[in-house]
mmCIF file with all atom_site columns, C-alpha atoms in Angstrom:
data_model
loop_
_atom_site.group_PDB
_atom_site.id
_atom_site.type_symbol
_atom_site.label_atom_id
_atom_site.label_alt_id
_atom_site.label_comp_id
_atom_site.label_asym_id
_atom_site.label_entity_id
_atom_site.label_seq_id
_atom_site.pdbx_PDB_ins_code
_atom_site.Cartn_x
_atom_site.Cartn_y
_atom_site.Cartn_z
_atom_site.occupancy
_atom_site.B_iso_or_equiv
_atom_site.pdbx_formal_charge
_atom_site.auth_seq_id
_atom_site.auth_comp_id
_atom_site.auth_asym_id
_atom_site.auth_atom_id
_atom_site.pdbx_PDB_model_num
ATOM 1   C CA . MET A 1 1   ? 36.517 109.621 -13.902 1.00 42.00 ? 25  MET A CA 1
ATOM 2   C CA . MET A 1 2   ? 37.310 110.079 -10.218 1.00 52.00 ? 26  MET A CA 1
ATOM 3   C CA . ALA A 1 3   ? 35.819 107.561 -7.808  1.00 72.00 ? 27  ALA A CA 1
ATOM 4   C CA . ASN A 1 4   ? 33.278 108.917 -5.364  1.00 91.00 ? 28  ASN A CA 1
ATOM 5   C CA . PHE A 1 5   ? 34.436 107.695 -1.962  1.00 97.00 ? 29  PHE A CA 1
ATOM 6   C CA . THR A 1 6   ? 32.420 108.689 1.105   1.00 97.00 ? 30  THR A CA 1
ATOM 7   C CA . ALA A 1 7   ? 32.415 107.862 4.808   1.00 97.00 ? 31  ALA A CA 1
ATOM 8   C CA . HIS A 1 8   ? 29.388 107.397 7.030   1.00 96.00 ? 32  HIS A CA 1
ATOM 9   C CA . GLU A 1 9   ? 29.611 107.630 10.802  1.00 95.00 ? 33  GLU A CA 1
ATOM 10  C CA . GLN A 1 10  ? 27.532 105.045 12.632  1.00 90.00 ? 34  GLN A CA 1
ATOM 11  C CA . VAL A 1 11  ? 25.309 106.539 15.336  1.00 81.00 ? 35  VAL A CA 1
ATOM 12  C CA . GLY A 1 12  ? 24.809 105.268 18.861  1.00 81.00 ? 36  GLY A CA 1
ATOM 13  C CA . GLN A 1 13  ? 28.460 104.828 19.846  1.00 86.00 ? 37  GLN A CA 1
ATOM 14  C CA . PRO A 1 14  ? 29.765 105.513 23.368  1.00 89.00 ? 38  PRO A CA 1
ATOM 15  C CA . ALA A 1 15  ? 31.213 108.937 24.140  1.00 91.00 ? 39  ALA A CA 1
ATOM 16  C CA . GLY A 1 16  ? 34.758 109.211 22.821  1.00 95.00 ? 40  GLY A CA 1
ATOM 17  C CA . THR A 1 17  ? 34.238 106.639 20.063  1.00 96.00 ? 41  THR A CA 1
ATOM 18  C CA . GLN A 1 18  ? 33.515 107.130 16.372  1.00 96.00 ? 42  GLN A CA 1
ATOM 19  C CA . LEU A 1 19  ? 32.664 104.225 14.070  1.00 97.00 ? 43  LEU A CA 1
ATOM 20  C CA . TYR A 1 20  ? 32.725 104.527 10.278  1.00 98.00 ? 44  TYR A CA 1
ATOM 21  C CA . ARG A 1 21  ? 31.791 102.563 7.189   1.00 98.00 ? 45  ARG A CA 1
ATOM 22  C CA . LEU A 1 22  ? 32.915 103.525 3.687   1.00 98.00 ? 46  LEU A CA 1
ATOM 23  C CA . GLN A 1 23  ? 31.166 103.686 0.345   1.00 98.00 ? 47  GLN A CA 1
ATOM 24  C CA . GLN A 1 24  ? 32.037 104.108 -3.299  1.00 97.00 ? 48  GLN A CA 1
ATOM 25  C CA . ASP A 1 25  ? 29.235 105.495 -5.448  1.00 94.00 ? 49  ASP A CA 1
ATOM 26  C CA . ASP A 1 26  ? 26.741 104.616 -2.678  1.00 91.00 ? 50  ASP A CA 1
ATOM 27  C CA . GLN A 1 27  ? 27.959 101.004 -2.493  1.00 96.00 ? 51  GLN A CA 1
ATOM 28  C CA . THR A 1 28  ? 29.305 99.861  0.880   1.00 98.00 ? 52  THR A CA 1
ATOM 29  C CA . LEU A 1 29  ? 32.936 98.759  0.669   1.00 98.00 ? 53  LEU A CA 1
ATOM 30  C CA . SER A 1 30  ? 33.926 95.326  1.943   1.00 98.00 ? 54  SER A CA 1
ATOM 31  C CA . PHE A 1 31  ? 37.181 94.386  3.621   1.00 98.00 ? 55  PHE A CA 1
ATOM 32  C CA . ARG A 1 32  ? 38.283 92.902  0.306   1.00 98.00 ? 56  ARG A CA 1
ATOM 33  C CA . ASP A 1 33  ? 37.539 96.211  -1.444  1.00 98.00 ? 57  ASP A CA 1
ATOM 34  C CA . VAL A 1 34  ? 39.423 98.309  1.094   1.00 99.00 ? 58  VAL A CA 1
ATOM 35  C CA . ILE A 1 35  ? 42.483 96.058  1.184   1.00 99.00 ? 59  ILE A CA 1
ATOM 36  C CA . ASN A 1 36  ? 42.612 96.089  -2.604  1.00 98.00 ? 60  ASN A CA 1
ATOM 37  C CA . PHE A 1 37  ? 42.179 99.876  -2.751  1.00 98.00 ? 61  PHE A CA 1
ATOM 38  C CA . TRP A 1 38  ? 44.924 100.430 -0.166  1.00 98.00 ? 62  TRP A CA 1
ATOM 39  C CA . ARG A 1 39  ? 47.244 98.338  -2.325  1.00 98.00 ? 63  ARG A CA 1
ATOM 40  C CA . THR A 1 40  ? 46.395 99.736  -5.744  1.00 97.00 ? 64  THR A CA 1
ATOM 41  C CA . ASN A 1 41  ? 44.480 103.021 -5.534  1.00 97.00 ? 65  ASN A CA 1
ATOM 42  C CA . PRO A 1 42  ? 46.438 106.100 -4.354  1.00 97.00 ? 66  PRO A CA 1
ATOM 43  C CA . GLU A 1 43  ? 43.276 108.196 -4.591  1.00 97.00 ? 67  GLU A CA 1
ATOM 44  C CA . PHE A 1 44  ? 41.547 105.960 -2.056  1.00 98.00 ? 68  PHE A CA 1
ATOM 45  C CA . ALA A 1 45  ? 44.583 105.921 0.241   1.00 98.00 ? 69  ALA A CA 1
ATOM 46  C CA . ALA A 1 46  ? 44.629 109.731 0.177   1.00 97.00 ? 70  ALA A CA 1
ATOM 47  C CA . PHE A 1 47  ? 40.880 109.848 0.894   1.00 98.00 ? 71  PHE A CA 1
ATOM 48  C CA . PHE A 1 48  ? 41.341 107.462 3.819   1.00 98.00 ? 72  PHE A CA 1
ATOM 49  C CA . ALA A 1 49  ? 44.203 109.488 5.298   1.00 98.00 ? 73  ALA A CA 1
ATOM 50  C CA . GLN A 1 50  ? 42.217 112.719 4.959   1.00 97.00 ? 74  GLN A CA 1
ATOM 51  C CA . LEU A 1 51  ? 39.239 111.111 6.674   1.00 98.00 ? 75  LEU A CA 1
ATOM 52  C CA . LEU A 1 52  ? 41.390 110.171 9.654   1.00 98.00 ? 76  LEU A CA 1
ATOM 53  C CA . ALA A 1 53  ? 43.025 113.603 9.734   1.00 98.00 ? 77  ALA A CA 1
ATOM 54  C CA . ALA A 1 54  ? 39.587 115.242 9.948   1.00 97.00 ? 78  ALA A CA 1
ATOM 55  C CA . SER A 1 55  ? 38.675 113.456 13.187  1.00 97.00 ? 79  SER A CA 1
ATOM 56  C CA . PRO A 1 56  ? 37.798 115.848 16.020  1.00 96.00 ? 80  PRO A CA 1
ATOM 57  C CA . TYR A 1 57  ? 40.077 113.836 18.310  1.00 97.00 ? 81  TYR A CA 1
ATOM 58  C CA . ARG A 1 58  ? 43.548 115.320 18.640  1.00 96.00 ? 82  ARG A CA 1
ATOM 59  C CA . ASP A 1 59  ? 44.949 111.907 19.600  1.00 96.00 ? 83  ASP A CA 1
ATOM 60  C CA . PHE A 1 60  ? 43.212 108.640 18.763  1.00 97.00 ? 84  PHE A CA 1
ATOM 61  C CA . ARG A 1 61  ? 43.573 104.887 18.526  1.00 97.00 ? 85  ARG A CA 1
ATOM 62  C CA . TRP A 1 62  ? 42.320 103.132 15.386  1.00 98.00 ? 86  TRP A CA 1
ATOM 63  C CA . GLU A 1 63  ? 40.777 99.652  15.397  1.00 98.00 ? 87  GLU A CA 1
ATOM 64  C CA . THR A 1 64  ? 39.099 97.343  12.881  1.00 98.00 ? 88  THR A CA 1
ATOM 65  C CA . PRO A 1 65  ? 37.150 94.115  13.426  1.00 97.00 ? 89  PRO A CA 1
ATOM 66  C CA . PRO A 1 66  ? 39.027 90.805  13.208  1.00 97.00 ? 90  PRO A CA 1
ATOM 67  C CA . LEU A 1 67  ? 39.393 89.520  9.670   1.00 96.00 ? 91  LEU A CA 1
ATOM 68  C CA . THR A 1 68  ? 39.549 86.016  8.223   1.00 95.00 ? 92  THR A CA 1
ATOM 69  C CA . ILE A 1 69  ? 39.427 84.930  4.606   1.00 95.00 ? 93  ILE A CA 1
ATOM 70  C CA . ALA A 1 70  ? 35.781 83.979  5.199   1.00 94.00 ? 94  ALA A CA 1
ATOM 71  C CA . SER A 1 71  ? 34.876 87.533  6.263   1.00 94.00 ? 95  SER A CA 1
ATOM 72  C CA . LEU A 1 72  ? 36.591 89.412  3.418   1.00 96.00 ? 96  LEU A CA 1
ATOM 73  C CA . GLY A 1 73  ? 33.190 90.120  1.892   1.00 97.00 ? 97  GLY A CA 1
ATOM 74  C CA . GLN A 1 74  ? 31.796 91.700  5.063   1.00 96.00 ? 98  GLN A CA 1
ATOM 75  C CA . PRO A 1 75  ? 31.364 95.499  5.217   1.00 97.00 ? 99  PRO A CA 1
ATOM 76  C CA . PHE A 1 76  ? 34.590 97.223  6.222   1.00 98.00 ? 100 PHE A CA 1
ATOM 77  C CA . GLU A 1 77  ? 34.365 99.428  9.286   1.00 98.00 ? 101 GLU A CA 1
ATOM 78  C CA . PHE A 1 78  ? 36.689 100.969 11.823  1.00 98.00 ? 102 PHE A CA 1
ATOM 79  C CA . ALA A 1 79  ? 36.555 102.700 15.189  1.00 97.00 ? 103 ALA A CA 1
ATOM 80  C CA . LEU A 1 80  ? 38.438 105.740 16.454  1.00 97.00 ? 104 LEU A CA 1
ATOM 81  C CA . HIS A 1 81  ? 38.908 106.136 20.199  1.00 96.00 ? 105 HIS A CA 1
ATOM 82  C CA . ASP A 1 82  ? 39.634 109.534 21.702  1.00 96.00 ? 106 ASP A CA 1
ATOM 83  C CA . SER A 1 83  ? 42.962 109.119 23.544  1.00 96.00 ? 107 SER A CA 1
ATOM 84  C CA . PRO A 1 84  ? 44.142 112.446 24.993  1.00 95.00 ? 108 PRO A CA 1
ATOM 85  C CA . GLY A 1 85  ? 47.867 112.502 25.704  1.00 92.00 ? 109 GLY A CA 1
ATOM 86  C CA . LEU A 1 86  ? 48.602 109.388 23.642  1.00 92.00 ? 110 LEU A CA 1
ATOM 87  C CA . ALA A 1 87  ? 52.278 109.000 22.703  1.00 88.00 ? 111 ALA A CA 1
ATOM 88  C CA . PRO A 1 88  ? 53.356 112.532 23.683  1.00 90.00 ? 112 PRO A CA 1
ATOM 89  C CA . PHE A 1 89  ? 57.044 112.261 22.782  1.00 92.00 ? 113 PHE A CA 1
ATOM 90  C CA . PRO A 1 90  ? 58.266 110.589 19.559  1.00 94.00 ? 114 PRO A CA 1
ATOM 91  C CA . GLN A 1 91  ? 60.581 107.620 20.102  1.00 94.00 ? 115 GLN A CA 1
ATOM 92  C CA . LYS A 1 92  ? 62.370 107.138 16.799  1.00 92.00 ? 116 LYS A CA 1
ATOM 93  C CA . ALA A 1 93  ? 65.069 105.052 18.447  1.00 95.00 ? 117 ALA A CA 1
ATOM 94  C CA . ALA A 1 94  ? 62.536 102.320 19.246  1.00 94.00 ? 118 ALA A CA 1
ATOM 95  C CA . PHE A 1 95  ? 62.599 101.133 15.628  1.00 96.00 ? 119 PHE A CA 1
ATOM 96  C CA . ALA A 1 96  ? 66.117 102.233 14.667  1.00 95.00 ? 120 ALA A CA 1
ATOM 97  C CA . PRO A 1 97  ? 67.385 98.618  14.375  1.00 96.00 ? 121 PRO A CA 1
ATOM 98  C CA . GLN A 1 98  ? 64.568 97.746  11.971  1.00 96.00 ? 122 GLN A CA 1
ATOM 99  C CA . PHE A 1 99  ? 65.195 100.851 9.864   1.00 95.00 ? 123 PHE A CA 1
ATOM 100 C CA . ALA A 1 100 ? 68.898 99.951  9.708   1.00 94.00 ? 124 ALA A CA 1
ATOM 101 C CA . ALA A 1 101 ? 68.114 96.339  8.790   1.00 94.00 ? 125 ALA A CA 1
ATOM 102 C CA . GLN A 1 102 ? 66.037 97.448  5.793   1.00 92.00 ? 126 GLN A CA 1
ATOM 103 C CA . PRO A 1 103 ? 68.135 100.141 4.125   1.00 83.00 ? 127 PRO A CA 1
ATOM 104 C CA . GLY A 1 104 ? 66.650 101.893 1.148   1.00 84.00 ? 128 GLY A CA 1
ATOM 105 C CA . ASN A 1 105 ? 64.233 104.589 0.192   1.00 87.00 ? 129 ASN A CA 1
ATOM 106 C CA . GLU A 1 106 ? 60.984 102.852 1.106   1.00 94.00 ? 130 GLU A CA 1
ATOM 107 C CA . PRO A 1 107 ? 58.779 105.315 3.031   1.00 98.00 ? 131 PRO A CA 1
ATOM 108 C CA . ALA A 1 108 ? 57.519 102.499 5.292   1.00 98.00 ? 132 ALA A CA 1
ATOM 109 C CA . ILE A 1 109 ? 58.722 99.058  6.338   1.00 98.00 ? 133 ILE A CA 1
ATOM 110 C CA . ALA A 1 110 ? 57.106 95.889  7.707   1.00 98.00 ? 134 ALA A CA 1
ATOM 111 C CA . PHE A 1 111 ? 58.572 93.377  10.155  1.00 97.00 ? 135 PHE A CA 1
ATOM 112 C CA . SER A 1 112 ? 57.590 90.931  12.893  1.00 96.00 ? 136 SER A CA 1
ATOM 113 C CA . ASN A 1 113 ? 57.443 92.107  16.478  1.00 92.00 ? 137 ASN A CA 1
ATOM 114 C CA . LEU A 1 114 ? 59.689 90.606  19.133  1.00 86.00 ? 138 LEU A CA 1
ATOM 115 C CA . GLY A 1 115 ? 57.021 88.156  20.259  1.00 86.00 ? 139 GLY A CA 1
ATOM 116 C CA . GLY A 1 116 ? 56.421 86.920  16.730  1.00 88.00 ? 140 GLY A CA 1
ATOM 117 C CA . ASP A 1 117 ? 52.645 87.267  17.075  1.00 90.00 ? 141 ASP A CA 1
ATOM 118 C CA . ALA A 1 118 ? 52.222 90.481  15.071  1.00 95.00 ? 142 ALA A CA 1
ATOM 119 C CA . ILE A 1 119 ? 53.424 92.233  11.929  1.00 97.00 ? 143 ILE A CA 1
ATOM 120 C CA . LEU A 1 120 ? 54.213 95.927  12.363  1.00 98.00 ? 144 LEU A CA 1
ATOM 121 C CA . VAL A 1 121 ? 54.055 98.466  9.538   1.00 98.00 ? 145 VAL A CA 1
ATOM 122 C CA . VAL A 1 122 ? 56.114 101.526 10.439  1.00 98.00 ? 146 VAL A CA 1
ATOM 123 C CA . PRO A 1 123 ? 56.876 104.783 8.597   1.00 98.00 ? 147 PRO A CA 1
ATOM 124 C CA . ARG A 1 124 ? 60.458 105.958 8.267   1.00 97.00 ? 148 ARG A CA 1
ATOM 125 C CA . PRO A 1 125 ? 61.330 109.398 9.690   1.00 96.00 ? 149 PRO A CA 1
ATOM 126 C CA . LEU A 1 126 ? 61.234 111.703 6.660   1.00 96.00 ? 150 LEU A CA 1
ATOM 127 C CA . VAL A 1 127 ? 60.114 114.952 8.314   1.00 97.00 ? 151 VAL A CA 1
ATOM 128 C CA . ASP A 1 128 ? 59.841 116.293 11.871  1.00 97.00 ? 152 ASP A CA 1
ATOM 129 C CA . ASP A 1 129 ? 59.640 113.413 14.349  1.00 97.00 ? 153 ASP A CA 1
ATOM 130 C CA . ALA A 1 130 ? 56.544 114.930 15.976  1.00 97.00 ? 154 ALA A CA 1
ATOM 131 C CA . HIS A 1 131 ? 54.497 113.866 12.951  1.00 98.00 ? 155 HIS A CA 1
ATOM 132 C CA . TYR A 1 132 ? 55.155 110.186 13.684  1.00 98.00 ? 156 TYR A CA 1
ATOM 133 C CA . ARG A 1 133 ? 53.950 109.967 17.294  1.00 96.00 ? 157 ARG A CA 1
ATOM 134 C CA . HIS A 1 134 ? 50.739 108.147 16.345  1.00 96.00 ? 158 HIS A CA 1
ATOM 135 C CA . LEU A 1 135 ? 48.275 107.766 13.492  1.00 98.00 ? 159 LEU A CA 1
ATOM 136 C CA . ALA A 1 136 ? 46.550 111.114 14.058  1.00 97.00 ? 160 ALA A CA 1
ATOM 137 C CA . SER A 1 137 ? 49.766 113.135 13.928  1.00 97.00 ? 161 SER A CA 1
ATOM 138 C CA . PHE A 1 138 ? 50.954 111.116 10.928  1.00 98.00 ? 162 PHE A CA 1
ATOM 139 C CA . CYS A 1 139 ? 47.798 111.781 8.901   1.00 98.00 ? 163 CYS A CA 1
ATOM 140 C CA . ARG A 1 140 ? 47.993 115.492 9.710   1.00 98.00 ? 164 ARG A CA 1
ATOM 141 C CA . GLY A 1 141 ? 51.686 116.117 9.155   1.00 98.00 ? 165 GLY A CA 1
ATOM 142 C CA . ALA A 1 142 ? 53.550 113.427 7.216   1.00 98.00 ? 166 ALA A CA 1
ATOM 143 C CA . PRO A 1 143 ? 54.090 113.818 3.456   1.00 98.00 ? 167 PRO A CA 1
ATOM 144 C CA . ALA A 1 144 ? 51.080 112.732 1.406   1.00 98.00 ? 168 ALA A CA 1
ATOM 145 C CA . GLU A 1 145 ? 53.235 110.340 -0.628  1.00 98.00 ? 169 GLU A CA 1
ATOM 146 C CA . GLN A 1 146 ? 54.430 108.630 2.538   1.00 98.00 ? 170 GLN A CA 1
ATOM 147 C CA . GLN A 1 147 ? 50.894 108.249 3.821   1.00 98.00 ? 171 GLN A CA 1
ATOM 148 C CA . ILE A 1 148 ? 49.841 106.588 0.566   1.00 98.00 ? 172 ILE A CA 1
ATOM 149 C CA . ALA A 1 149 ? 52.894 104.298 0.731   1.00 98.00 ? 173 ALA A CA 1
ATOM 150 C CA . LEU A 1 150 ? 52.104 103.276 4.306   1.00 99.00 ? 174 LEU A CA 1
ATOM 151 C CA . TRP A 1 151 ? 48.546 102.260 3.428   1.00 98.00 ? 175 TRP A CA 1
ATOM 152 C CA . GLN A 1 152 ? 49.789 100.451 0.338   1.00 98.00 ? 176 GLN A CA 1
ATOM 153 C CA . LEU A 1 153 ? 52.092 98.383  2.534   1.00 98.00 ? 177 LEU A CA 1
ATOM 154 C CA . VAL A 1 154 ? 49.298 97.766  5.049   1.00 99.00 ? 178 VAL A CA 1
ATOM 155 C CA . GLY A 1 155 ? 47.142 96.486  2.193   1.00 98.00 ? 179 GLY A CA 1
ATOM 156 C CA . GLU A 1 156 ? 49.905 94.217  0.931   1.00 98.00 ? 180 GLU A CA 1
ATOM 157 C CA . GLN A 1 157 ? 50.514 92.772  4.382   1.00 98.00 ? 181 GLN A CA 1
ATOM 158 C CA . MET A 1 158 ? 46.798 92.224  5.001   1.00 98.00 ? 182 MET A CA 1
ATOM 159 C CA . ALA A 1 159 ? 46.389 90.499  1.636   1.00 97.00 ? 183 ALA A CA 1
ATOM 160 C CA . GLU A 1 160 ? 49.224 88.128  2.565   1.00 96.00 ? 184 GLU A CA 1
ATOM 161 C CA . ARG A 1 161 ? 48.028 87.558  6.125   1.00 93.00 ? 185 ARG A CA 1
ATOM 162 C CA . ALA A 1 162 ? 44.315 86.942  5.493   1.00 93.00 ? 186 ALA A CA 1
ATOM 163 C CA . GLY A 1 163 ? 43.561 83.277  6.083   1.00 93.00 ? 187 GLY A CA 1
ATOM 164 C CA . ASP A 1 164 ? 41.701 80.956  8.427   1.00 94.00 ? 188 ASP A CA 1
ATOM 165 C CA . ARG A 1 165 ? 43.244 82.553  11.520  1.00 94.00 ? 189 ARG A CA 1
ATOM 166 C CA . PRO A 1 166 ? 41.832 85.975  12.438  1.00 96.00 ? 190 PRO A CA 1
ATOM 167 C CA . VAL A 1 167 ? 43.916 89.120  12.082  1.00 97.00 ? 191 VAL A CA 1
ATOM 168 C CA . TRP A 1 168 ? 43.278 92.219  14.181  1.00 97.00 ? 192 TRP A CA 1
ATOM 169 C CA . LEU A 1 169 ? 44.397 95.396  12.378  1.00 98.00 ? 193 LEU A CA 1
ATOM 170 C CA . SER A 1 170 ? 44.868 98.446  14.580  1.00 98.00 ? 194 SER A CA 1
ATOM 171 C CA . THR A 1 171 ? 47.121 101.082 16.076  1.00 97.00 ? 195 THR A CA 1
ATOM 172 C CA . ALA A 1 172 ? 47.695 101.615 19.788  1.00 86.00 ? 196 ALA A CA 1
ATOM 173 C CA . GLY A 1 173 ? 50.789 103.600 20.771  1.00 72.00 ? 197 GLY A CA 1
ATOM 174 C CA . GLY A 1 174 ? 50.584 103.406 24.535  1.00 79.00 ? 198 GLY A CA 1
ATOM 175 C CA . GLY A 1 175 ? 53.926 101.611 24.785  1.00 84.00 ? 199 GLY A CA 1
ATOM 176 C CA . VAL A 1 176 ? 56.009 103.053 21.942  1.00 91.00 ? 200 VAL A CA 1
ATOM 177 C CA . SER A 1 177 ? 55.550 106.644 20.775  1.00 94.00 ? 201 SER A CA 1
ATOM 178 C CA . TRP A 1 178 ? 56.107 106.009 17.079  1.00 97.00 ? 202 TRP A CA 1
ATOM 179 C CA . LEU A 1 179 ? 53.342 105.029 14.692  1.00 97.00 ? 203 LEU A CA 1
ATOM 180 C CA . HIS A 1 180 ? 53.165 101.291 14.138  1.00 97.00 ? 204 HIS A CA 1
ATOM 181 C CA . VAL A 1 181 ? 50.186 99.675  12.447  1.00 98.00 ? 205 VAL A CA 1
ATOM 182 C CA . ARG A 1 182 ? 49.639 96.261  14.013  1.00 98.00 ? 206 ARG A CA 1
ATOM 183 C CA . LEU A 1 183 ? 48.491 93.056  12.291  1.00 98.00 ? 207 LEU A CA 1
ATOM 184 C CA . ASP A 1 184 ? 47.903 90.994  15.413  1.00 97.00 ? 208 ASP A CA 1
ATOM 185 C CA . ASP A 1 185 ? 47.005 87.405  16.227  1.00 94.00 ? 209 ASP A CA 1
ATOM 186 C CA . ARG A 1 186 ? 44.861 88.692  19.116  1.00 94.00 ? 210 ARG A CA 1
ATOM 187 C CA . PRO A 1 187 ? 43.180 91.961  20.157  1.00 95.00 ? 211 PRO A CA 1
ATOM 188 C CA . LYS A 1 188 ? 45.998 92.789  22.538  1.00 90.00 ? 212 LYS A CA 1
ATOM 189 C CA . TYR A 1 189 ? 45.299 96.506  23.040  1.00 92.00 ? 213 TYR A CA 1
ATOM 190 C CA . TYR A 1 190 ? 41.718 96.770  21.782  1.00 95.00 ? 214 TYR A CA 1
ATOM 191 C CA . ARG A 1 191 ? 39.176 99.029  23.460  1.00 93.00 ? 215 ARG A CA 1
ATOM 192 C CA . HIS A 1 192 ? 36.089 98.455  21.291  1.00 93.00 ? 216 HIS A CA 1
ATOM 193 C CA . GLY A 1 193 ? 34.400 95.437  22.857  1.00 92.00 ? 217 GLY A CA 1
ATOM 194 C CA . PRO A 1 194 ? 32.575 94.141  19.755  1.00 94.00 ? 218 PRO A CA 1
ATOM 195 C CA . TYR A 1 195 ? 35.854 94.075  17.829  1.00 95.00 ? 219 TYR A CA 1
ATOM 196 C CA . ARG A 1 196 ? 37.443 91.787  20.381  1.00 93.00 ? 220 ARG A CA 1
ATOM 197 C CA . GLN A 1 197 ? 35.067 89.010  19.323  1.00 89.00 ? 221 GLN A CA 1
ATOM 198 C CA . LEU A 1 198 ? 35.868 86.525  16.578  1.00 80.00 ? 222 LEU A CA 1
ATOM 199 C CA . PRO A 1 199 ? 34.109 87.138  13.249  1.00 63.00 ? 223 PRO A CA 1
ATOM 200 C CA . HIS A 1 200 ? 30.888 85.277  12.598  1.00 56.00 ? 224 HIS A CA 1
ATOM 201 C CA . ARG A 1 201 ? 31.133 82.607  9.954   1.00 52.00 ? 225 ARG A CA 1
ATOM 202 C CA . PRO A 1 202 ? 28.785 83.229  7.025   1.00 46.00 ? 226 PRO A CA 1
#
């Protein structure tokens, strides 16, 4: 039996911002649920990628609230920010050393950034470079199997990283024009004000 995943846009957001929560069979998904589904459920990963691809924004940034182990049971949500002109030219060379350092057939890799305060999850170039400029172009043009693999790796990294210190999961792309999902120690590039705040303790 196929799972019934749905997305619900939250009303009352500023112009140029969409905010979503997810459900399975009318039950709101928690952060724990989503991380687990990214890791283990290709059907969910495909649903999630298709949801992002359907955004009316040609270019967008993706942000989630900060996560700690204490907030894993909170409802999962994310924001999309309309970002016209984001990452116009793909810069594959930016991550060439990391691709070379992890040879193999993995569709995506994970590594620490230069500052050591973030983990980056990055897709390898398997098709036209234009499909890797940012998350929107990736969800609309990269192979479906690679999209599922990227979210699986994001889920694995989030499961490892979740602890007492908050993690901010997002994409930006203003500095490097190649998709890199960020697991950050701080909301370095965040636009959604409420997501810059630390999670409330239950």
